[in-house]
Coordinates of C-alpha atoms and ligand atoms in Angstrom, one line a residue:
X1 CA -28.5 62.7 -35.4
X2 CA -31.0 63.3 -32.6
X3 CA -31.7 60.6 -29.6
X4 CA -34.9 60.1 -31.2
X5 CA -33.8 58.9 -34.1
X6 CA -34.8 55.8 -35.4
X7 CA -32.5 53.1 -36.8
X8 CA -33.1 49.8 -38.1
X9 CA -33.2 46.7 -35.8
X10 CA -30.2 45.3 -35.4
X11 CA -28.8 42.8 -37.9
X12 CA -31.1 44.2 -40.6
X13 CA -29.3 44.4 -44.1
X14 CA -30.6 46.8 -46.4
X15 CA -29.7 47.8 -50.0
X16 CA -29.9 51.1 -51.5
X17 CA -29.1 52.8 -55.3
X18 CA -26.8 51.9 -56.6
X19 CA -26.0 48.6 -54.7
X20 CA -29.3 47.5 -55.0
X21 CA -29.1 47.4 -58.7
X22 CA -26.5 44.1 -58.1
X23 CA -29.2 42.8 -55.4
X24 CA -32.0 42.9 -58.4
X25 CA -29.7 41.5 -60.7
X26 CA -27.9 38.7 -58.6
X27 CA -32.2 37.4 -58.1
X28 CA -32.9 37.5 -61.5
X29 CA -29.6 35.7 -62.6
X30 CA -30.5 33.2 -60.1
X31 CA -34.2 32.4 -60.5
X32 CA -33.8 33.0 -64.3
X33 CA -32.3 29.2 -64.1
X34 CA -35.5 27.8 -62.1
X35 CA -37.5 29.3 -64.5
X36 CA -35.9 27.9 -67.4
X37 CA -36.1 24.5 -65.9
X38 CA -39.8 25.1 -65.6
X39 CA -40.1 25.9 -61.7
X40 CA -43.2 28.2 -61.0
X41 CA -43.7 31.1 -59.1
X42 CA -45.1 30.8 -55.3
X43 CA -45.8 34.2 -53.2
X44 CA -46.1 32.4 -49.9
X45 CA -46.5 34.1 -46.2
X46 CA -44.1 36.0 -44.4
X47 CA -45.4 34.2 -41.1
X48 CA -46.8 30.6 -40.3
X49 CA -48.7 28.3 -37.8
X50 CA -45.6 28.3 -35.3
X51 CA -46.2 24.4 -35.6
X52 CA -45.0 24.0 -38.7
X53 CA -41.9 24.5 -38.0
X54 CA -41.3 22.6 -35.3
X55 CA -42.9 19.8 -37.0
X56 CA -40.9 20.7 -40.2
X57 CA -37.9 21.8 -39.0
X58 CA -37.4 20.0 -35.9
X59 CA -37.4 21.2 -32.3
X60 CA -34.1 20.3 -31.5
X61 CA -32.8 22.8 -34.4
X62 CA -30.7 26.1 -33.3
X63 CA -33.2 27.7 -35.8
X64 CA -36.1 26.2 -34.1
X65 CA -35.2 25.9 -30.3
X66 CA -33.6 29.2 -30.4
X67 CA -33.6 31.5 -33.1
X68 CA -37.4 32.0 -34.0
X69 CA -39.3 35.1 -34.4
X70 CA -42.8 33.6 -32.7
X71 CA -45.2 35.8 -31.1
X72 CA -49.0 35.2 -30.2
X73 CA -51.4 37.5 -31.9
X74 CA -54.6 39.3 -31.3
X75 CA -56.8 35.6 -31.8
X76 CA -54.5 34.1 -29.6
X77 CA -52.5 32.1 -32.2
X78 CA -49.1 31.3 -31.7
X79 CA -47.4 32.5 -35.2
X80 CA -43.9 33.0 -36.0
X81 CA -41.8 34.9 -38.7
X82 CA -41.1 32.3 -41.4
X83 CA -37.0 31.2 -40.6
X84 CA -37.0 28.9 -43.8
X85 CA -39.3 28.3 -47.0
X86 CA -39.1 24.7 -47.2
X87 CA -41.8 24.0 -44.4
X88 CA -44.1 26.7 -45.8
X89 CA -44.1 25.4 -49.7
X90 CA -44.7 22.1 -48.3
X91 CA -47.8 23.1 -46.0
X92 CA -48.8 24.7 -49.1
X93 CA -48.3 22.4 -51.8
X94 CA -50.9 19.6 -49.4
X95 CA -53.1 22.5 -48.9
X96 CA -53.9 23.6 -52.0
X97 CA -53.5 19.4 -53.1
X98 CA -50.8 20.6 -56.2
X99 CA -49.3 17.0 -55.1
X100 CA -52.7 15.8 -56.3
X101 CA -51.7 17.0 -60.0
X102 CA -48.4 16.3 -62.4
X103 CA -45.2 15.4 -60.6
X104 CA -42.9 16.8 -59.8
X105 CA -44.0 19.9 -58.1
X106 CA -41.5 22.6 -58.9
X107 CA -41.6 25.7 -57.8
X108 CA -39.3 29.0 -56.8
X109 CA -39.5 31.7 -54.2
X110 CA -37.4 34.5 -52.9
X111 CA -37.9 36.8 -50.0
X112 CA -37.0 37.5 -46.7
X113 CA -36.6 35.2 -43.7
X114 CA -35.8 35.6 -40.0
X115 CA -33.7 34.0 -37.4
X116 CA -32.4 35.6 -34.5
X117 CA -29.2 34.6 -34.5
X118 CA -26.3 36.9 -33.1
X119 CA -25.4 39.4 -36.4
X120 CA -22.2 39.7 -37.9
X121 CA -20.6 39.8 -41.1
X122 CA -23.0 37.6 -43.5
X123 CA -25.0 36.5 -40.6
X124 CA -28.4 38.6 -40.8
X125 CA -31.7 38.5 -38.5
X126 CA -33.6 38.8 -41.9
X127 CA -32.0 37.4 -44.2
X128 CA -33.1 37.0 -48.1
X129 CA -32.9 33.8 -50.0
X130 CA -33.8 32.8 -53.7
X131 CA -34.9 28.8 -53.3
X132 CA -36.7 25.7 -55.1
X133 CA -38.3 22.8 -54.1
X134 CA -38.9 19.5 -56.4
X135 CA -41.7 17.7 -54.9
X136 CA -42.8 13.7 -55.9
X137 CA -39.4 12.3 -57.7
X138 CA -37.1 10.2 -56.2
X139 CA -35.5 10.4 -59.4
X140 CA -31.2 11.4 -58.9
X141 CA -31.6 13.4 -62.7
X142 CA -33.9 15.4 -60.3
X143 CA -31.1 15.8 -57.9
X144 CA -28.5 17.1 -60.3
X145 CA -31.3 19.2 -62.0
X146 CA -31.2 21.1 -58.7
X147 CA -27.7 20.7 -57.8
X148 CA -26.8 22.3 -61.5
X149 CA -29.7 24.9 -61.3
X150 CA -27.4 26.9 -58.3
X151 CA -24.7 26.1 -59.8
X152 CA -25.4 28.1 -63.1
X153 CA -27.0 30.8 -61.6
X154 CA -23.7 31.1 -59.5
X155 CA -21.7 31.0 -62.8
X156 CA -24.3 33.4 -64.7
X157 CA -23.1 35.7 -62.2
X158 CA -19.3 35.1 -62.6
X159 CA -18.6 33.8 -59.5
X160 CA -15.6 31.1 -59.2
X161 CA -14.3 31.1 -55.5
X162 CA -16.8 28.8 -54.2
X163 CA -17.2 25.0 -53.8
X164 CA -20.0 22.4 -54.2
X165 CA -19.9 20.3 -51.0
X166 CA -22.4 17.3 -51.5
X167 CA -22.8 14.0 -49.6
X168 CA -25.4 11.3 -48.5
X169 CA -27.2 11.5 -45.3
X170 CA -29.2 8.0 -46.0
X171 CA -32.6 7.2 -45.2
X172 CA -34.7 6.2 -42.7
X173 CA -33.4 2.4 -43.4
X174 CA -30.0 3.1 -43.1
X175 CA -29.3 6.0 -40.7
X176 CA -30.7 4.3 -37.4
X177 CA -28.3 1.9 -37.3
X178 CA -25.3 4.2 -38.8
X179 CA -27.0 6.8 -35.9
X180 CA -26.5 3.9 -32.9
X181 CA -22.9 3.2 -34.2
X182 CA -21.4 6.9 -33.8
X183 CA -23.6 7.5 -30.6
X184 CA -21.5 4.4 -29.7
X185 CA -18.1 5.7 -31.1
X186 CA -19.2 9.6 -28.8
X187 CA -19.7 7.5 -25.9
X188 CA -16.3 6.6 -26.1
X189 CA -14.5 9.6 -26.2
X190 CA -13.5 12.6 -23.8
X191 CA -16.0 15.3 -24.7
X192 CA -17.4 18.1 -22.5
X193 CA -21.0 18.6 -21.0
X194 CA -22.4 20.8 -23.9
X195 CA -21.2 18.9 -26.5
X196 CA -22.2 15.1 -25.0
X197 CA -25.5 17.4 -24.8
X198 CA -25.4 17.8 -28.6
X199 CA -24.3 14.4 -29.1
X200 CA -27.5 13.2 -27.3
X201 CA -30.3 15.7 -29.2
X202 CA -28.3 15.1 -32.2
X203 CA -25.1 12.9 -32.8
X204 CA -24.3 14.2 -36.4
X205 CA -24.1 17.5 -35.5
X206 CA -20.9 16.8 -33.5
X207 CA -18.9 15.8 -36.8
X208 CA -18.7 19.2 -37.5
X209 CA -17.0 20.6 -34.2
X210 CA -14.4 23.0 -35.3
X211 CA -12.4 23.1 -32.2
X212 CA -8.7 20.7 -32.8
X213 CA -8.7 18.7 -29.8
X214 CA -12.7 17.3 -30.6
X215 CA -11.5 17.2 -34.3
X216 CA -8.7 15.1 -33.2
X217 CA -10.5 12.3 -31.5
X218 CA -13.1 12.5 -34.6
X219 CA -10.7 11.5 -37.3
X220 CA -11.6 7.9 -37.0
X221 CA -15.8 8.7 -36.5
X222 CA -17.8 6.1 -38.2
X223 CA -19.2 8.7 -41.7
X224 CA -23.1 7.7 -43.1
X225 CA -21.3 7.3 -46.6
X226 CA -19.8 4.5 -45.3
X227 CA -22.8 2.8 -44.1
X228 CA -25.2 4.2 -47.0
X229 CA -28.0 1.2 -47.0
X230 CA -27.7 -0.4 -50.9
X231 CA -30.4 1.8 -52.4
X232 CA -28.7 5.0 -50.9
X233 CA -25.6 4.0 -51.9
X234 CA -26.8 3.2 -55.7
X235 CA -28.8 7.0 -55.9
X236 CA -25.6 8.8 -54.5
X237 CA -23.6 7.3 -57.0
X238 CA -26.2 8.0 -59.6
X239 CA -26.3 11.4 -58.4
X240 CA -22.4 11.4 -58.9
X241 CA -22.7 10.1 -62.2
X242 CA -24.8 13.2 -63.4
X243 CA -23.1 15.6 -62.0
X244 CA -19.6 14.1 -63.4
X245 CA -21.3 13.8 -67.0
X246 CA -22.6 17.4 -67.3
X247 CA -19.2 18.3 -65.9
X248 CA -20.4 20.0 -62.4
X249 CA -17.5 20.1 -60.2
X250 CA -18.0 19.0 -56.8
X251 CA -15.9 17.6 -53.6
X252 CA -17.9 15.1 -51.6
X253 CA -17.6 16.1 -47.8
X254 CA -19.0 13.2 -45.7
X255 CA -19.0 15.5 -42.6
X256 CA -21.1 18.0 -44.1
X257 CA -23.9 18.7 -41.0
X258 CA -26.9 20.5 -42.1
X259 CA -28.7 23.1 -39.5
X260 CA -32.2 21.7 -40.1
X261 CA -33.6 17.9 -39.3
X262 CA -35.4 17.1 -42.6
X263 CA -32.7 16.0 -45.1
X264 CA -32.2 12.7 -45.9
X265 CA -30.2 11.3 -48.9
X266 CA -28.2 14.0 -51.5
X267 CA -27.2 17.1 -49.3
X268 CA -25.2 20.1 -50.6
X269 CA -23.5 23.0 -49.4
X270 CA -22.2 26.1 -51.8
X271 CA -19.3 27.0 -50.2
X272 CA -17.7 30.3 -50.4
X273 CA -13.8 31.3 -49.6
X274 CA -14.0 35.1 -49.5
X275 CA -16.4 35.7 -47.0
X276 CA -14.8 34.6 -43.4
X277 CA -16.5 32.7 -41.2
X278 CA -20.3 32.6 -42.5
X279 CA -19.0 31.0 -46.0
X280 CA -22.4 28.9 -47.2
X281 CA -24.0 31.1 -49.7
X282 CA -26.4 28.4 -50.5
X283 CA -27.7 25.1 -49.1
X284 CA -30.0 22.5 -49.7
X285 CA -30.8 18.5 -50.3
X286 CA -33.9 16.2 -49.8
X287 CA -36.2 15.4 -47.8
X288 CA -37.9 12.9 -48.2
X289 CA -39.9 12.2 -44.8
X290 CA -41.3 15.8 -44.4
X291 CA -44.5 16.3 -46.7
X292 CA -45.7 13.1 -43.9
X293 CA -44.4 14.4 -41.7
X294 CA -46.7 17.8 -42.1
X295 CA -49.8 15.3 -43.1
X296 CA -49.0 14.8 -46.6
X297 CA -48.7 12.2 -49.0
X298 CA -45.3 10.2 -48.3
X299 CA -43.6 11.4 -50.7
X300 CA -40.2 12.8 -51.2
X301 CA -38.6 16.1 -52.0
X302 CA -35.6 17.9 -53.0
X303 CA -34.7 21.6 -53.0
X304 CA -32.3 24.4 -51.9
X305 CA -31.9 27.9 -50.5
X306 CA -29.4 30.2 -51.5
X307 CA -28.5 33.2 -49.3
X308 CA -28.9 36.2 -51.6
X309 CA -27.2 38.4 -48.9
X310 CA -24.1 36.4 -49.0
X311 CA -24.3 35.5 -52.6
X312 CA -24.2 39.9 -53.1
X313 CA -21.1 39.5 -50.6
X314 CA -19.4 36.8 -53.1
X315 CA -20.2 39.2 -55.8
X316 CA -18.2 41.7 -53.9
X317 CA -15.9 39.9 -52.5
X318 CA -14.6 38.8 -56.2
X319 CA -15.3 42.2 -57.6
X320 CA -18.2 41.4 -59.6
X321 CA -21.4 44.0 -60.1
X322 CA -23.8 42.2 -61.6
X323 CA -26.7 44.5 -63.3
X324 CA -26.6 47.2 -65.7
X325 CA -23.4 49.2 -65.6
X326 CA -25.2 52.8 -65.3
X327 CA -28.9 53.2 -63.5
X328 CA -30.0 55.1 -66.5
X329 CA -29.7 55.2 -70.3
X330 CA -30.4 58.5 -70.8
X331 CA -30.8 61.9 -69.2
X332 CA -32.6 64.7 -70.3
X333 CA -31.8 68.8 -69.5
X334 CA -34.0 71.4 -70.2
X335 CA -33.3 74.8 -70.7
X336 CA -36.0 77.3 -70.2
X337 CA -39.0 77.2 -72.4
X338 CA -37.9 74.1 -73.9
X339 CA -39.1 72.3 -70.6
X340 CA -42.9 71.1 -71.7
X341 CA -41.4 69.8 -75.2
X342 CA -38.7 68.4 -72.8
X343 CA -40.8 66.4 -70.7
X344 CA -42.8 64.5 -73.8
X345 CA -39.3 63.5 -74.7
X346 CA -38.8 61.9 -72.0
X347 CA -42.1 60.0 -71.9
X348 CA -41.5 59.2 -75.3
X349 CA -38.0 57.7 -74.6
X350 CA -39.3 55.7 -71.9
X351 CA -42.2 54.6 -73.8
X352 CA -39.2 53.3 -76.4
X353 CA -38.0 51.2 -73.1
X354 CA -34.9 53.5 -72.3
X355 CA -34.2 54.7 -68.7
X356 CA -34.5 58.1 -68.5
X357 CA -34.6 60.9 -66.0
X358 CA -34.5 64.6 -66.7
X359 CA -33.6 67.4 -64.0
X360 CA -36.5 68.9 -62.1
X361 CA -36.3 72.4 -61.2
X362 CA -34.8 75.6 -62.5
X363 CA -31.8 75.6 -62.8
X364 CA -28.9 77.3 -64.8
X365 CA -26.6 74.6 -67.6
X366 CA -23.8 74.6 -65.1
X367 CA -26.3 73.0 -62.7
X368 CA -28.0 70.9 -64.6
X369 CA -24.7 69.2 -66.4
X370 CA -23.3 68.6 -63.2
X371 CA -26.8 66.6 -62.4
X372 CA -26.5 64.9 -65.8
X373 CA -23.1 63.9 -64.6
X374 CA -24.0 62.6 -61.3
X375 CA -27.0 60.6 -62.8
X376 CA -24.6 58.3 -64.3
X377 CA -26.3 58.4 -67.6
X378 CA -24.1 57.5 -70.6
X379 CA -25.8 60.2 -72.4
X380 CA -27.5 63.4 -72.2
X381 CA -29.9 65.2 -74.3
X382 CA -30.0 68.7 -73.9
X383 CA -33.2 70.4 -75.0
X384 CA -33.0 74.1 -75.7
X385 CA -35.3 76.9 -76.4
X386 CA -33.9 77.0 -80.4
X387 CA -34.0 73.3 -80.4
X388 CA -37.4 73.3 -79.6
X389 CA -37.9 75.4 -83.1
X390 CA -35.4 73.1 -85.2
X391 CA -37.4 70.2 -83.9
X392 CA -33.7 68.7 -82.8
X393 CA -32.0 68.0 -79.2
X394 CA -28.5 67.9 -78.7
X395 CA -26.9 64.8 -77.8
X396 CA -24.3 64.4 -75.8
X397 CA -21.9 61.2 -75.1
X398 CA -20.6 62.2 -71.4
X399 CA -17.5 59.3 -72.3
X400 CA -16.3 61.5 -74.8
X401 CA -18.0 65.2 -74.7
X402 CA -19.0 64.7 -78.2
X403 CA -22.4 66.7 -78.8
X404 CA -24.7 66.0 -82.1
X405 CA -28.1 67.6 -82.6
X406 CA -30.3 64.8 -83.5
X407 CA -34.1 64.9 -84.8
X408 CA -36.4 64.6 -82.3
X409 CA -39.0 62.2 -84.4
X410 CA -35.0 59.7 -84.6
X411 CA -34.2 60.2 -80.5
X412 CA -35.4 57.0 -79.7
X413 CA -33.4 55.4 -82.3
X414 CA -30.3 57.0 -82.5
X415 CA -30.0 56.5 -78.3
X416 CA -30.7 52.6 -78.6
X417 CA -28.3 52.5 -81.6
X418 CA -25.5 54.2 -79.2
X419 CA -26.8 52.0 -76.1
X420 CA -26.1 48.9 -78.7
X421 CA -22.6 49.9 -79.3
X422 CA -21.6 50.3 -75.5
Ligands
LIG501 P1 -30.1 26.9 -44.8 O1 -28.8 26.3 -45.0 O2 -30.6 27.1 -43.4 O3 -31.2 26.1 -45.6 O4 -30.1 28.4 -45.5 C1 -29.8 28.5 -46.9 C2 -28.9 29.7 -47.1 O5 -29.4 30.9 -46.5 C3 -27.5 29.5 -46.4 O6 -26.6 28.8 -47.2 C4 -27.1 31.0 -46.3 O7 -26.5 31.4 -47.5 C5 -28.4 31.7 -46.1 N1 -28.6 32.0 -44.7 C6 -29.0 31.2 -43.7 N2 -29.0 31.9 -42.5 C7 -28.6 33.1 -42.8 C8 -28.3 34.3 -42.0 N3 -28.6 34.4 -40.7 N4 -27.8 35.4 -42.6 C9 -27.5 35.4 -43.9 N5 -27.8 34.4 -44.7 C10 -28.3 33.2 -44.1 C11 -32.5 26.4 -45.7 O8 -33.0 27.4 -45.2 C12 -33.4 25.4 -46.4 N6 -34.8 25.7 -46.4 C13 -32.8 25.2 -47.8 C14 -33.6 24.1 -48.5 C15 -34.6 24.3 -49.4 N7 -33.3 22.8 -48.4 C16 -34.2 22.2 -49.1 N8 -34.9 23.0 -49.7

């Protein structure tokens, strides 16, 4: 490789054949859930109003205060690289007034994000999330509608090593006070500069210090379940309730901290145990301050984002390929003249909605097996000169090395009977 070679940015994930098969297929799996529950579509931009985001998000957010892609552009804007989607469907959802129609607003995405955070395993600069958002229902059956909607697309997938972490973050009644009694409780303990820093932008975020000796003098920390305002306390447990009767399994972590400012009320984490340190393929809760917040109606919100790049790395991690199990169906060889009549097979077979690639070129039978072999097709149809005149192709199963000349008017046919058997 040359000097002058160019390489992706760092911390830039990419999938390729055959991997990317999974990728495709770990999306669909998921979304395939919102779209059952009725969530719609939304293409939304890859950048924003820089605004937004710190309205949205919250200034005093790692993503916000120091992991955002924002640069000025040619009109003099400020604009940054979208780091989450909840902000963006929100700014859309007032603008275009869909809060004016039916409630709830439901809708899905899936794309890329950005945060420049330092890369390592899991932890991407652009990282790809699948996500809803629930908009006008304070409703908990809306909260477990969520909550299960991740948790079956997990389990469409296969996936069993991970965890649903959920608690209560309460509401704008309730956390004040809770918020003044564990600034209270920090005050009173030995803690260094950076993280009485913390505790002042944010207290809550210090509940989830990893290191022993802050752990240690955090085991008595006043939690926001235990001070959950009536109302808050009644829709957890209805929440609970839900999730109990439709048999999700869940373990209620009361120190769960969230890395962005809007949740209030139900918040959940999808916890993973195979992938080391960055373990939450998916996150999420409500919100139900921030459509005000942005200049919106008041009214509330629920949603989630799960990491599709770490939700690939659970796949693999448990040894799971989601997707077809060969890129093809079929695979067609030509042998000399046969290679026009060749070539309308193959249209015809995709037309008949089987994948199928042929080999290009001239090249000898020896060759062009060992293609056949490498395409990973299940089957190959060779086409030969005589073939051509019997109005037949031979058909090969590679599994076995069984070969059958098969009409060419049947083809179609006879290769979807086979691909229903496998
Ligand atoms: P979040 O927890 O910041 O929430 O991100 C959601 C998921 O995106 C995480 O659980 C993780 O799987 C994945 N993710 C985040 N950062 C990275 C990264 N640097 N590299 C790889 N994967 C990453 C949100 O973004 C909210 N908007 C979710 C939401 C929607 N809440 C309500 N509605």
């Amino acid at each position: 490789m040359s000097d002058t070679t160019i390489q992706a940015p760092k911390g830039v994930p990419e999938y390729l054949p055959p991997d990317s098969a999974a990728w495709l297929a770990i999306k669909d799996a998921l979304s395939r859930e919102a779209v059952l529950a009725g969530y719609g579509y939304v293409e939304l931009p890859i950048f924003e109003d820089t605004a937004l985001y710190v309205r949205g998000v919250g200034e005093s957010t790692d993503v916000v205060s120091k992991e955002m892609y924002t640069f000025t552009d040619r009109g003099d804007r400020s604009l940054t690289l979208r780091p989450e989607g909840t902000a963006g469907v929100m700014r859309s959802v007032i603008e275009h007034r869909l809060d004016r129609g039916q409630l709830p607003v439901k809708v899905w995405y899936a794309g890329p994000f950005f945060r420049a955070e330092r890369p390592q395993h899991g932890r991407y600069r652009q990282l790809q999330q699948f996500g809803i958002e629930a908009i006008g229902s304070e409703d908990p059956v809306l909260d477990a509608e969520v909550i299960t909607i991740a948790d079956r697309g997990y389990r469409a997938l296969g996936l069993t090593g991970y965890r649903l972490e959920l608690t209560s973050l309460g509401c704008r009644e309730c956390r004040p006070a809770y918020r003044e009694k564990l600034v209270a409780f920090l005050d009173g303990l030995d803690l260094d500069e950076p993280t009485r820093e913390r505790a002042r932008i944010n207290p809550l975020r210090v509940l989830d210090d990893k290191r022993p000796e802050v752990r240690q003098q955090l085991a008595d920390a006043p939690l926001m379940l235990d001070h959950l305002c009536e109302a808050c306390a009644d829709h957890f447990g209805a929440v609970r309730a839900l999730l109990d009767a439709q048999r999700t399994a869940y373990v209620v972590n009361p120190r769960m901290v969230r890395g962005l400012d809007y949740y209030t009320r139900t918040t959940f984490e999808f916890v993973h145990d195979g992938l080391g340190a960055q373990s939450g393929i998916g996150g999420g809760g409500r919100y139900d301050g921030l459509m005000a917040e942005l200049g919106g109606q008041e009214l509330s919100g629920i949603g989630f984002g799960l990491g599709l790049d770490r939700t690939f790395l659970a796949c693999r991690a448990e040894g799971l390929t989601p997707g077809p199990a060969s890129p093809l169906d079929a695979y067609v060889v030509p042998l000399g003249a046969a290679r026009q009549r060749a070539a309308l097979v193959v249209a015809e077979l995709r037309a008949a909605g089987l994948r199928t690639d042929q080999v290009f070129g001239e090249r000898g039978l020896k060759g062009a097996m060992k293609a056949a072999d490498r395409s990973g097709a299940p089957v190959v149809v060779v086409i030969g000169e005589r073939d051509v005149e019997a109005g037949v192709a031979q058909v090969k199963t590679m599994s076995t090395g069984d070969q059958v000349p098969v009409p060419l008017a049947e083809l179609a046919a006879y290769l979807r009977k086979i691909e229903e058997i496998q």
